[in-house]
Amino acid sequence: MRDPVVFLVIAYGAFFGGIALYLRSLVSRQRALEKKIQQRSNDVSPPKELRSP
Amino acid sequence: MRTKALKNLAMISAAGVTAGLVAIFFVVPTEQFQGIVQKIFYIHVPAAWVAYLAFAVVLVSSISYLRSGAERWDHLALASAETGVLFTGLTLLTGMLWGKPVWGTYWVWDPRLTLTLVLFLIYLGYLWFRAMSTGPDRGARVAAVIGITGFVAIPLVHFSVDWWRGQHPGRTVFRPEASPALPASMLLAMLWMVMVFTVLYALMLVLRVRIARLEQELASVEP
């Protein structure tokens, strides 16, 4: 049987690795959505020169 | 919550995890019978407790959503369900990695393990349903019902070690008519990790709720 230390290292690595990946995915999802919303609102609003004074 | 407050929460979590790991590996003694692999307990048990908390938040916010119809409750329920699934998955994984060197197998169909798997699948189903749903409320009302009924699994998971004979160790902290079955240093390290993981859960929850709000905002500006 493998050394128990191997199981300990895998458990802690998978645990904190999983949490770090999830947090990273949350941050990048948030940034991507903010960017998309910004693009959409730029598309919707008319360019400055076409706006009435 | 402002970005600065979120950054502070992230820094508190990181400092808490670091302090906890130092205590677990350099201060708390190694358990006599299981040896070093017992140290998995300090992440396994707090993760399970945070999963309970996350699903309790799903229950309360789903009830509030059905009563008020306010979308903020639905966002909270969805965010908490996702975080709860993550922590339940990590509880199962760390339990399996403890089981192999101690029991000689990754998995046994013990009541606690089986019911935890059922709990994981219920809320995974909840997330799948949310992902598949279309329409104006994106399945929010049906999901709220799933979130409420799914909570029935929590007391079954928690008390399974008392109600049925199995291989999973019994309760070590809140034991009926007995003091905790742990030396003070082990108990303190475990409770510290419970606190730190709760802060981490709060951080994830705030971030995930923000995403739910942004998704809604995007849907409203979509042509």
PDB file of C-alpha atoms in Angstrom:
ATOM      1  CA  MET A   1       0.000   0.000   0.000  1.00  0.00           C
ATOM      2  CA  ARG A   2       1.125   3.558  -0.718  1.00  0.00           C
ATOM      3  CA  ASP A   3       2.555   5.771   1.971  1.00  0.00           C
ATOM      4  CA  PRO A   4      -0.251   7.554   3.913  1.00  0.00           C
ATOM      5  CA  VAL A   5       1.625  10.833   3.328  1.00  0.00           C
ATOM      6  CA  VAL A   6       0.753  10.516  -0.387  1.00  0.00           C
ATOM      7  CA  PHE A   7      -2.976  10.389   0.469  1.00  0.00           C
ATOM      8  CA  LEU A   8      -2.578  13.357   2.813  1.00  0.00           C
ATOM      9  CA  VAL A   9      -0.809  15.433   0.151  1.00  0.00           C
ATOM     10  CA  ILE A  10      -3.375  14.516  -2.531  1.00  0.00           C
ATOM     11  CA  ALA A  11      -6.269  15.334  -0.155  1.00  0.00           C
ATOM     12  CA  TYR A  12      -4.915  18.769   0.813  1.00  0.00           C
ATOM     13  CA  GLY A  13      -3.790  19.514  -2.751  1.00  0.00           C
ATOM     14  CA  ALA A  14      -7.151  18.565  -4.259  1.00  0.00           C
ATOM     15  CA  PHE A  15      -9.041  20.433  -1.557  1.00  0.00           C
ATOM     16  CA  PHE A  16      -7.253  23.776  -1.758  1.00  0.00           C
ATOM     17  CA  GLY A  17      -6.627  23.401  -5.487  1.00  0.00           C
ATOM     18  CA  GLY A  18     -10.363  22.895  -6.014  1.00  0.00           C
ATOM     19  CA  ILE A  19     -11.218  25.953  -3.928  1.00  0.00           C
ATOM     20  CA  ALA A  20      -8.613  28.109  -5.696  1.00  0.00           C
ATOM     21  CA  LEU A  21      -9.868  27.008  -9.143  1.00  0.00           C
ATOM     22  CA  TYR A  22     -13.471  27.728  -8.199  1.00  0.00           C
ATOM     23  CA  LEU A  23     -12.591  31.201  -6.868  1.00  0.00           C
ATOM     24  CA  ARG A  24     -10.593  31.923 -10.017  1.00  0.00           C
ATOM     25  CA  SER A  25     -13.482  30.803 -12.222  1.00  0.00           C
ATOM     26  CA  LEU A  26     -15.870  33.080 -10.280  1.00  0.00           C
ATOM     27  CA  VAL A  27     -13.611  36.090 -10.792  1.00  0.00           C
ATOM     28  CA  SER A  28     -13.147  35.417 -14.516  1.00  0.00           C
ATOM     29  CA  ARG A  29     -16.892  34.787 -15.029  1.00  0.00           C
ATOM     30  CA  GLN A  30     -17.617  38.101 -13.343  1.00  0.00           C
ATOM     31  CA  ARG A  31     -15.087  39.971 -15.500  1.00  0.00           C
ATOM     32  CA  ALA A  32     -16.392  38.364 -18.698  1.00  0.00           C
ATOM     33  CA  LEU A  33     -19.978  39.318 -17.844  1.00  0.00           C
ATOM     34  CA  GLU A  34     -19.015  42.902 -16.999  1.00  0.00           C
ATOM     35  CA  LYS A  35     -17.198  43.166 -20.334  1.00  0.00           C
ATOM     36  CA  LYS A  36     -20.193  41.734 -22.243  1.00  0.00           C
ATOM     37  CA  ILE A  37     -22.613  44.139 -20.547  1.00  0.00           C
ATOM     38  CA  GLN A  38     -20.319  47.053 -21.367  1.00  0.00           C
ATOM     39  CA  GLN A  39     -20.152  45.955 -25.043  1.00  0.00           C
ATOM     40  CA  ARG A  40     -23.932  45.508 -25.248  1.00  0.00           C
ATOM     41  CA  SER A  41     -24.628  48.925 -23.767  1.00  0.00           C
ATOM     42  CA  ASN A  42     -22.091  50.488 -26.165  1.00  0.00           C
ATOM     43  CA  ASP A  43     -23.870  48.747 -29.064  1.00  0.00           C
ATOM     44  CA  VAL A  44     -27.267  49.982 -27.887  1.00  0.00           C
ATOM     45  CA  SER A  45     -26.337  53.620 -27.182  1.00  0.00           C
ATOM     46  CA  PRO A  46     -25.855  55.748 -30.349  1.00  0.00           C
ATOM     47  CA  PRO A  47     -22.457  57.274 -31.104  1.00  0.00           C
ATOM     48  CA  LYS A  48     -21.810  60.745 -29.672  1.00  0.00           C
ATOM     49  CA  GLU A  49     -21.989  62.544 -33.011  1.00  0.00           C
ATOM     50  CA  LEU A  50     -25.511  61.186 -33.688  1.00  0.00           C
ATOM     51  CA  ARG A  51     -26.889  62.318 -30.311  1.00  0.00           C
ATOM     52  CA  SER A  52     -29.009  65.493 -30.302  1.00  0.00           C
ATOM     53  CA  PRO A  53     -27.277  68.471 -28.687  1.00  0.00           C
TER      54      PRO A  53
ATOM     55  CA  MET B   1     -20.394  44.430  -1.208  1.00  0.00           C
ATOM     56  CA  ARG B   2     -17.577  46.623  -2.519  1.00  0.00           C
ATOM     57  CA  THR B   3     -14.495  45.232  -4.223  1.00  0.00           C
ATOM     58  CA  LYS B   4     -12.235  46.462  -1.410  1.00  0.00           C
ATOM     59  CA  ALA B   5     -14.329  44.662   1.208  1.00  0.00           C
ATOM     60  CA  LEU B   6     -14.194  41.517  -0.947  1.00  0.00           C
ATOM     61  CA  LYS B   7     -10.407  41.774  -1.198  1.00  0.00           C
ATOM     62  CA  ASN B   8     -10.233  42.100   2.600  1.00  0.00           C
ATOM     63  CA  LEU B   9     -12.427  39.008   2.970  1.00  0.00           C
ATOM     64  CA  ALA B  10     -10.121  37.107   0.586  1.00  0.00           C
ATOM     65  CA  MET B  11      -7.053  38.210   2.556  1.00  0.00           C
ATOM     66  CA  ILE B  12      -8.651  37.193   5.873  1.00  0.00           C
ATOM     67  CA  SER B  13      -9.471  33.765   4.375  1.00  0.00           C
ATOM     68  CA  ALA B  14      -5.917  33.300   3.070  1.00  0.00           C
ATOM     69  CA  ALA B  15      -4.387  34.309   6.418  1.00  0.00           C
ATOM     70  CA  GLY B  16      -6.824  32.035   8.262  1.00  0.00           C
ATOM     71  CA  VAL B  17      -6.017  29.051   6.037  1.00  0.00           C
ATOM     72  CA  THR B  18      -2.265  29.648   6.457  1.00  0.00           C
ATOM     73  CA  ALA B  19      -2.544  29.901  10.264  1.00  0.00           C
ATOM     74  CA  GLY B  20      -4.734  26.781  10.319  1.00  0.00           C
ATOM     75  CA  LEU B  21      -2.276  24.762   8.226  1.00  0.00           C
ATOM     76  CA  VAL B  22       0.635  25.820  10.468  1.00  0.00           C
ATOM     77  CA  ALA B  23      -1.338  24.689  13.532  1.00  0.00           C
ATOM     78  CA  ILE B  24      -2.402  21.384  11.914  1.00  0.00           C
ATOM     79  CA  PHE B  25       1.082  20.390  10.728  1.00  0.00           C
ATOM     80  CA  PHE B  26       3.358  21.953  13.358  1.00  0.00           C
ATOM     81  CA  VAL B  27       1.364  22.353  16.583  1.00  0.00           C
ATOM     82  CA  VAL B  28      -1.386  19.726  16.844  1.00  0.00           C
ATOM     83  CA  PRO B  29      -0.005  16.262  17.727  1.00  0.00           C
ATOM     84  CA  THR B  30      -0.288  13.376  15.284  1.00  0.00           C
ATOM     85  CA  GLU B  31      -3.054  10.933  16.190  1.00  0.00           C
ATOM     86  CA  GLN B  32      -1.754   7.755  17.821  1.00  0.00           C
ATOM     87  CA  PHE B  33      -3.608   5.043  15.860  1.00  0.00           C
ATOM     88  CA  GLN B  34      -4.306   6.485  12.391  1.00  0.00           C
ATOM     89  CA  GLY B  35      -1.055   8.432  12.129  1.00  0.00           C
ATOM     90  CA  ILE B  36      -0.561  11.410   9.822  1.00  0.00           C
ATOM     91  CA  VAL B  37      -3.476  10.569   7.522  1.00  0.00           C
ATOM     92  CA  GLN B  38      -5.850  11.582  10.369  1.00  0.00           C
ATOM     93  CA  LYS B  39      -4.911  15.196   9.525  1.00  0.00           C
ATOM     94  CA  ILE B  40      -7.374  14.948   6.592  1.00  0.00           C
ATOM     95  CA  PHE B  41     -10.033  15.237   9.315  1.00  0.00           C
ATOM     96  CA  TYR B  42      -9.228  18.993   9.721  1.00  0.00           C
ATOM     97  CA  ILE B  43     -10.460  19.753   6.209  1.00  0.00           C
ATOM     98  CA  HIS B  44     -13.000  16.919   5.827  1.00  0.00           C
ATOM     99  CA  VAL B  45     -15.211  17.769   8.836  1.00  0.00           C
ATOM    100  CA  PRO B  46     -15.217  21.598   8.383  1.00  0.00           C
ATOM    101  CA  ALA B  47     -16.057  21.126   4.680  1.00  0.00           C
ATOM    102  CA  ALA B  48     -19.055  18.984   5.666  1.00  0.00           C
ATOM    103  CA  TRP B  49     -20.217  21.612   8.165  1.00  0.00           C
ATOM    104  CA  VAL B  50     -19.964  24.372   5.570  1.00  0.00           C
ATOM    105  CA  ALA B  51     -21.962  22.201   3.147  1.00  0.00           C
ATOM    106  CA  TYR B  52     -24.706  21.907   5.809  1.00  0.00           C
ATOM    107  CA  LEU B  53     -24.644  25.701   6.239  1.00  0.00           C
ATOM    108  CA  ALA B  54     -24.792  26.267   2.475  1.00  0.00           C
ATOM    109  CA  PHE B  55     -27.834  24.008   2.068  1.00  0.00           C
ATOM    110  CA  ALA B  56     -29.512  25.637   5.098  1.00  0.00           C
ATOM    111  CA  VAL B  57     -29.081  28.988   3.298  1.00  0.00           C
ATOM    112  CA  VAL B  58     -30.617  27.394   0.154  1.00  0.00           C
ATOM    113  CA  LEU B  59     -33.591  26.294   2.284  1.00  0.00           C
ATOM    114  CA  VAL B  60     -34.179  29.721   3.870  1.00  0.00           C
ATOM    115  CA  SER B  61     -33.678  31.685   0.651  1.00  0.00           C
ATOM    116  CA  SER B  62     -35.866  29.308  -1.379  1.00  0.00           C
ATOM    117  CA  ILE B  63     -38.704  29.707   1.151  1.00  0.00           C
ATOM    118  CA  SER B  64     -38.202  33.498   1.077  1.00  0.00           C
ATOM    119  CA  TYR B  65     -38.247  33.475  -2.738  1.00  0.00           C
ATOM    120  CA  LEU B  66     -41.490  31.489  -2.897  1.00  0.00           C
ATOM    121  CA  ARG B  67     -43.090  33.848  -0.364  1.00  0.00           C
ATOM    122  CA  SER B  68     -41.886  37.166  -1.773  1.00  0.00           C
ATOM    123  CA  GLY B  69     -40.931  36.469  -5.395  1.00  0.00           C
ATOM    124  CA  ALA B  70     -37.909  38.753  -4.912  1.00  0.00           C
ATOM    125  CA  GLU B  71     -35.080  37.733  -7.239  1.00  0.00           C
ATOM    126  CA  ARG B  72     -32.356  38.469  -4.675  1.00  0.00           C
ATOM    127  CA  TRP B  73     -33.492  35.361  -2.756  1.00  0.00           C
ATOM    128  CA  ASP B  74     -33.290  33.228  -5.867  1.00  0.00           C
ATOM    129  CA  HIS B  75     -29.772  34.525  -6.568  1.00  0.00           C
ATOM    130  CA  LEU B  76     -28.753  33.705  -2.996  1.00  0.00           C
ATOM    131  CA  ALA B  77     -30.239  30.184  -3.205  1.00  0.00           C
ATOM    132  CA  LEU B  78     -28.468  29.455  -6.490  1.00  0.00           C
ATOM    133  CA  ALA B  79     -25.139  30.825  -5.210  1.00  0.00           C
ATOM    134  CA  SER B  80     -25.358  28.839  -1.990  1.00  0.00           C
ATOM    135  CA  ALA B  81     -26.362  25.623  -3.789  1.00  0.00           C
ATOM    136  CA  GLU B  82     -23.318  25.872  -6.068  1.00  0.00           C
ATOM    137  CA  THR B  83     -20.982  26.464  -3.109  1.00  0.00           C
ATOM    138  CA  GLY B  84     -22.661  23.676  -1.136  1.00  0.00           C
ATOM    139  CA  VAL B  85     -22.137  21.227  -4.012  1.00  0.00           C
ATOM    140  CA  LEU B  86     -18.448  22.190  -4.150  1.00  0.00           C
ATOM    141  CA  PHE B  87     -17.971  21.600  -0.408  1.00  0.00           C
ATOM    142  CA  THR B  88     -19.973  18.336  -0.459  1.00  0.00           C
ATOM    143  CA  GLY B  89     -17.851  17.102  -3.358  1.00  0.00           C
ATOM    144  CA  LEU B  90     -14.677  17.993  -1.469  1.00  0.00           C
ATOM    145  CA  THR B  91     -16.038  16.255   1.656  1.00  0.00           C
ATOM    146  CA  LEU B  92     -16.621  13.068  -0.361  1.00  0.00           C
ATOM    147  CA  LEU B  93     -13.214  13.290  -2.029  1.00  0.00           C
ATOM    148  CA  THR B  94     -11.237  13.880   1.178  1.00  0.00           C
ATOM    149  CA  GLY B  95     -13.233  11.130   2.916  1.00  0.00           C
ATOM    150  CA  MET B  96     -12.295   8.679   0.163  1.00  0.00           C
ATOM    151  CA  LEU B  97      -8.629   9.662   0.412  1.00  0.00           C
ATOM    152  CA  TRP B  98      -8.780   9.047   4.180  1.00  0.00           C
ATOM    153  CA  GLY B  99     -10.666   5.757   3.685  1.00  0.00           C
ATOM    154  CA  LYS B 100      -8.075   4.095   1.447  1.00  0.00           C
ATOM    155  CA  PRO B 101      -5.162   4.032   3.953  1.00  0.00           C
ATOM    156  CA  VAL B 102      -7.409   3.520   7.025  1.00  0.00           C
ATOM    157  CA  TRP B 103     -10.133   1.137   5.757  1.00  0.00           C
ATOM    158  CA  GLY B 104      -8.206  -0.278   2.813  1.00  0.00           C
ATOM    159  CA  THR B 105     -10.822   0.957   0.340  1.00  0.00           C
ATOM    160  CA  TYR B 106     -11.912   4.284  -1.140  1.00  0.00           C
ATOM    161  CA  TRP B 107     -15.598   3.593  -0.771  1.00  0.00           C
ATOM    162  CA  VAL B 108     -18.027   1.484   1.271  1.00  0.00           C
ATOM    163  CA  TRP B 109     -21.811   1.633   0.995  1.00  0.00           C
ATOM    164  CA  ASP B 110     -22.074   2.836   4.577  1.00  0.00           C
ATOM    165  CA  PRO B 111     -25.215   4.897   5.515  1.00  0.00           C
ATOM    166  CA  ARG B 112     -23.243   8.153   6.085  1.00  0.00           C
ATOM    167  CA  LEU B 113     -21.281   7.857   2.836  1.00  0.00           C
ATOM    168  CA  THR B 114     -24.281   6.784   0.776  1.00  0.00           C
ATOM    169  CA  LEU B 115     -26.528   9.542   2.124  1.00  0.00           C
ATOM    170  CA  THR B 116     -23.818  12.157   1.562  1.00  0.00           C
ATOM    171  CA  LEU B 117     -23.577  10.980  -2.045  1.00  0.00           C
ATOM    172  CA  VAL B 118     -27.385  11.262  -2.330  1.00  0.00           C
ATOM    173  CA  LEU B 119     -27.206  14.814  -0.891  1.00  0.00           C
ATOM    174  CA  PHE B 120     -24.509  15.704  -3.441  1.00  0.00           C
ATOM    175  CA  LEU B 121     -26.618  14.305  -6.300  1.00  0.00           C
ATOM    176  CA  ILE B 122     -29.787  16.137  -5.163  1.00  0.00           C
ATOM    177  CA  TYR B 123     -28.086  19.545  -5.275  1.00  0.00           C
ATOM    178  CA  LEU B 124     -26.132  18.656  -8.401  1.00  0.00           C
ATOM    179  CA  GLY B 125     -29.573  17.941  -9.910  1.00  0.00           C
ATOM    180  CA  TYR B 126     -30.710  21.360  -8.660  1.00  0.00           C
ATOM    181  CA  LEU B 127     -27.797  23.036 -10.497  1.00  0.00           C
ATOM    182  CA  TRP B 128     -28.387  20.942 -13.620  1.00  0.00           C
ATOM    183  CA  PHE B 129     -32.061  21.925 -13.592  1.00  0.00           C
ATOM    184  CA  ARG B 130     -31.102  25.614 -13.258  1.00  0.00           C
ATOM    185  CA  ALA B 131     -28.635  25.325 -16.126  1.00  0.00           C
ATOM    186  CA  MET B 132     -31.185  23.638 -18.405  1.00  0.00           C
ATOM    187  CA  SER B 133     -34.137  25.908 -17.585  1.00  0.00           C
ATOM    188  CA  THR B 134     -35.282  28.606 -19.945  1.00  0.00           C
ATOM    189  CA  GLY B 135     -38.208  30.993 -19.703  1.00  0.00           C
ATOM    190  CA  PRO B 136     -38.744  34.217 -17.777  1.00  0.00           C
ATOM    191  CA  ASP B 137     -37.913  32.912 -14.283  1.00  0.00           C
ATOM    192  CA  ARG B 138     -35.331  30.315 -15.512  1.00  0.00           C
ATOM    193  CA  GLY B 139     -36.902  27.556 -13.436  1.00  0.00           C
ATOM    194  CA  ALA B 140     -36.539  29.520 -10.205  1.00  0.00           C
ATOM    195  CA  ARG B 141     -39.828  28.389  -8.639  1.00  0.00           C
ATOM    196  CA  VAL B 142     -39.338  24.668  -9.329  1.00  0.00           C
ATOM    197  CA  ALA B 143     -35.696  24.970  -8.222  1.00  0.00           C
ATOM    198  CA  ALA B 144     -36.864  26.563  -4.958  1.00  0.00           C
ATOM    199  CA  VAL B 145     -39.069  23.510  -4.316  1.00  0.00           C
ATOM    200  CA  ILE B 146     -36.104  21.201  -5.028  1.00  0.00           C
ATOM    201  CA  GLY B 147     -33.931  23.320  -2.708  1.00  0.00           C
ATOM    202  CA  ILE B 148     -36.470  23.053   0.099  1.00  0.00           C
ATOM    203  CA  THR B 149     -37.216  19.322  -0.214  1.00  0.00           C
ATOM    204  CA  GLY B 150     -33.546  18.470  -0.708  1.00  0.00           C
ATOM    205  CA  PHE B 151     -32.798  19.757   2.768  1.00  0.00           C
ATOM    206  CA  VAL B 152     -34.542  16.664   4.197  1.00  0.00           C
ATOM    207  CA  ALA B 153     -31.310  14.799   3.412  1.00  0.00           C
ATOM    208  CA  ILE B 154     -29.276  16.916   5.887  1.00  0.00           C
ATOM    209  CA  PRO B 155     -30.629  15.472   9.175  1.00  0.00           C
ATOM    210  CA  LEU B 156     -30.492  12.004   7.595  1.00  0.00           C
ATOM    211  CA  VAL B 157     -26.797  12.507   6.758  1.00  0.00           C
ATOM    212  CA  HIS B 158     -25.977  14.029  10.134  1.00  0.00           C
ATOM    213  CA  PHE B 159     -27.753  11.501  12.356  1.00  0.00           C
ATOM    214  CA  SER B 160     -27.046   8.455  10.179  1.00  0.00           C
ATOM    215  CA  VAL B 161     -24.051   7.562  12.386  1.00  0.00           C
ATOM    216  CA  ASP B 162     -26.403   7.399  15.398  1.00  0.00           C
ATOM    217  CA  TRP B 163     -29.384   5.735  13.731  1.00  0.00           C
ATOM    218  CA  TRP B 164     -27.693   3.022  11.690  1.00  0.00           C
ATOM    219  CA  ARG B 165     -24.662   0.828  12.189  1.00  0.00           C
ATOM    220  CA  GLY B 166     -21.946   1.628   9.675  1.00  0.00           C
ATOM    221  CA  GLN B 167     -18.238   1.933   9.133  1.00  0.00           C
ATOM    222  CA  HIS B 168     -18.015   5.738   9.293  1.00  0.00           C
ATOM    223  CA  PRO B 169     -16.686   7.053  12.652  1.00  0.00           C
ATOM    224  CA  GLY B 170     -19.335   8.378  15.047  1.00  0.00           C
ATOM    225  CA  ARG B 171     -19.728  11.998  16.074  1.00  0.00           C
ATOM    226  CA  THR B 172     -16.612  13.442  17.683  1.00  0.00           C
ATOM    227  CA  VAL B 173     -17.614  16.990  18.665  1.00  0.00           C
ATOM    228  CA  PHE B 174     -21.309  17.356  19.512  1.00  0.00           C
ATOM    229  CA  ARG B 175     -21.925  13.976  21.107  1.00  0.00           C
ATOM    230  CA  PRO B 176     -25.135  13.222  22.995  1.00  0.00           C
ATOM    231  CA  GLU B 177     -24.452  13.208  26.769  1.00  0.00           C
ATOM    232  CA  ALA B 178     -20.691  13.268  26.350  1.00  0.00           C
ATOM    233  CA  SER B 179     -17.828  15.727  25.963  1.00  0.00           C
ATOM    234  CA  PRO B 180     -15.948  15.954  22.626  1.00  0.00           C
ATOM    235  CA  ALA B 181     -13.884  12.844  21.845  1.00  0.00           C
ATOM    236  CA  LEU B 182     -10.871  14.981  20.893  1.00  0.00           C
ATOM    237  CA  PRO B 183      -7.956  16.531  22.789  1.00  0.00           C
ATOM    238  CA  ALA B 184      -8.305  20.324  23.156  1.00  0.00           C
ATOM    239  CA  SER B 185      -5.613  21.178  20.537  1.00  0.00           C
ATOM    240  CA  MET B 186      -7.247  18.964  17.878  1.00  0.00           C
ATOM    241  CA  LEU B 187     -10.674  20.384  18.687  1.00  0.00           C
ATOM    242  CA  LEU B 188      -9.411  23.974  18.497  1.00  0.00           C
ATOM    243  CA  ALA B 189      -7.682  23.372  15.144  1.00  0.00           C
ATOM    244  CA  MET B 190     -10.850  21.816  13.764  1.00  0.00           C
ATOM    245  CA  LEU B 191     -13.074  24.670  15.021  1.00  0.00           C
ATOM    246  CA  TRP B 192     -10.596  27.195  13.582  1.00  0.00           C
ATOM    247  CA  MET B 193     -10.897  25.562  10.167  1.00  0.00           C
ATOM    248  CA  VAL B 194     -14.706  25.613  10.484  1.00  0.00           C
ATOM    249  CA  MET B 195     -14.490  29.376  11.056  1.00  0.00           C
ATOM    250  CA  VAL B 196     -12.053  29.942   8.171  1.00  0.00           C
ATOM    251  CA  PHE B 197     -14.098  27.835   5.731  1.00  0.00           C
ATOM    252  CA  THR B 198     -17.205  29.776   6.760  1.00  0.00           C
ATOM    253  CA  VAL B 199     -15.420  33.026   5.774  1.00  0.00           C
ATOM    254  CA  LEU B 200     -14.380  31.371   2.487  1.00  0.00           C
ATOM    255  CA  TYR B 201     -17.989  30.306   1.928  1.00  0.00           C
ATOM    256  CA  ALA B 202     -19.137  33.923   2.499  1.00  0.00           C
ATOM    257  CA  LEU B 203     -16.587  35.128  -0.053  1.00  0.00           C
ATOM    258  CA  MET B 204     -17.737  32.588  -2.650  1.00  0.00           C
ATOM    259  CA  LEU B 205     -21.364  33.433  -1.944  1.00  0.00           C
ATOM    260  CA  VAL B 206     -20.866  37.177  -2.518  1.00  0.00           C
ATOM    261  CA  LEU B 207     -18.947  36.553  -5.756  1.00  0.00           C
ATOM    262  CA  ARG B 208     -21.531  34.073  -7.054  1.00  0.00           C
ATOM    263  CA  VAL B 209     -24.471  36.347  -6.198  1.00  0.00           C
ATOM    264  CA  ARG B 210     -22.725  39.129  -8.168  1.00  0.00           C
ATOM    265  CA  ILE B 211     -22.507  36.805 -11.174  1.00  0.00           C
ATOM    266  CA  ALA B 212     -26.225  35.943 -10.912  1.00  0.00           C
ATOM    267  CA  ARG B 213     -27.052  39.671 -10.865  1.00  0.00           C
ATOM    268  CA  LEU B 214     -24.780  40.369 -13.842  1.00  0.00           C
ATOM    269  CA  GLU B 215     -26.363  37.480 -15.792  1.00  0.00           C
ATOM    270  CA  GLN B 216     -29.756  39.022 -15.165  1.00  0.00           C
ATOM    271  CA  GLU B 217     -28.487  42.448 -16.204  1.00  0.00           C
ATOM    272  CA  LEU B 218     -27.021  40.979 -19.391  1.00  0.00           C
ATOM    273  CA  ALA B 219     -30.315  39.275 -20.211  1.00  0.00           C
ATOM    274  CA  SER B 220     -32.071  42.630 -19.884  1.00  0.00           C
ATOM    275  CA  VAL B 221     -29.693  44.448 -22.288  1.00  0.00           C
ATOM    276  CA  GLU B 222     -29.554  41.545 -24.771  1.00  0.00           C
ATOM    277  CA  PRO B 223     -31.150  42.491 -28.109  1.00  0.00           C
TER     278      PRO B 223
END
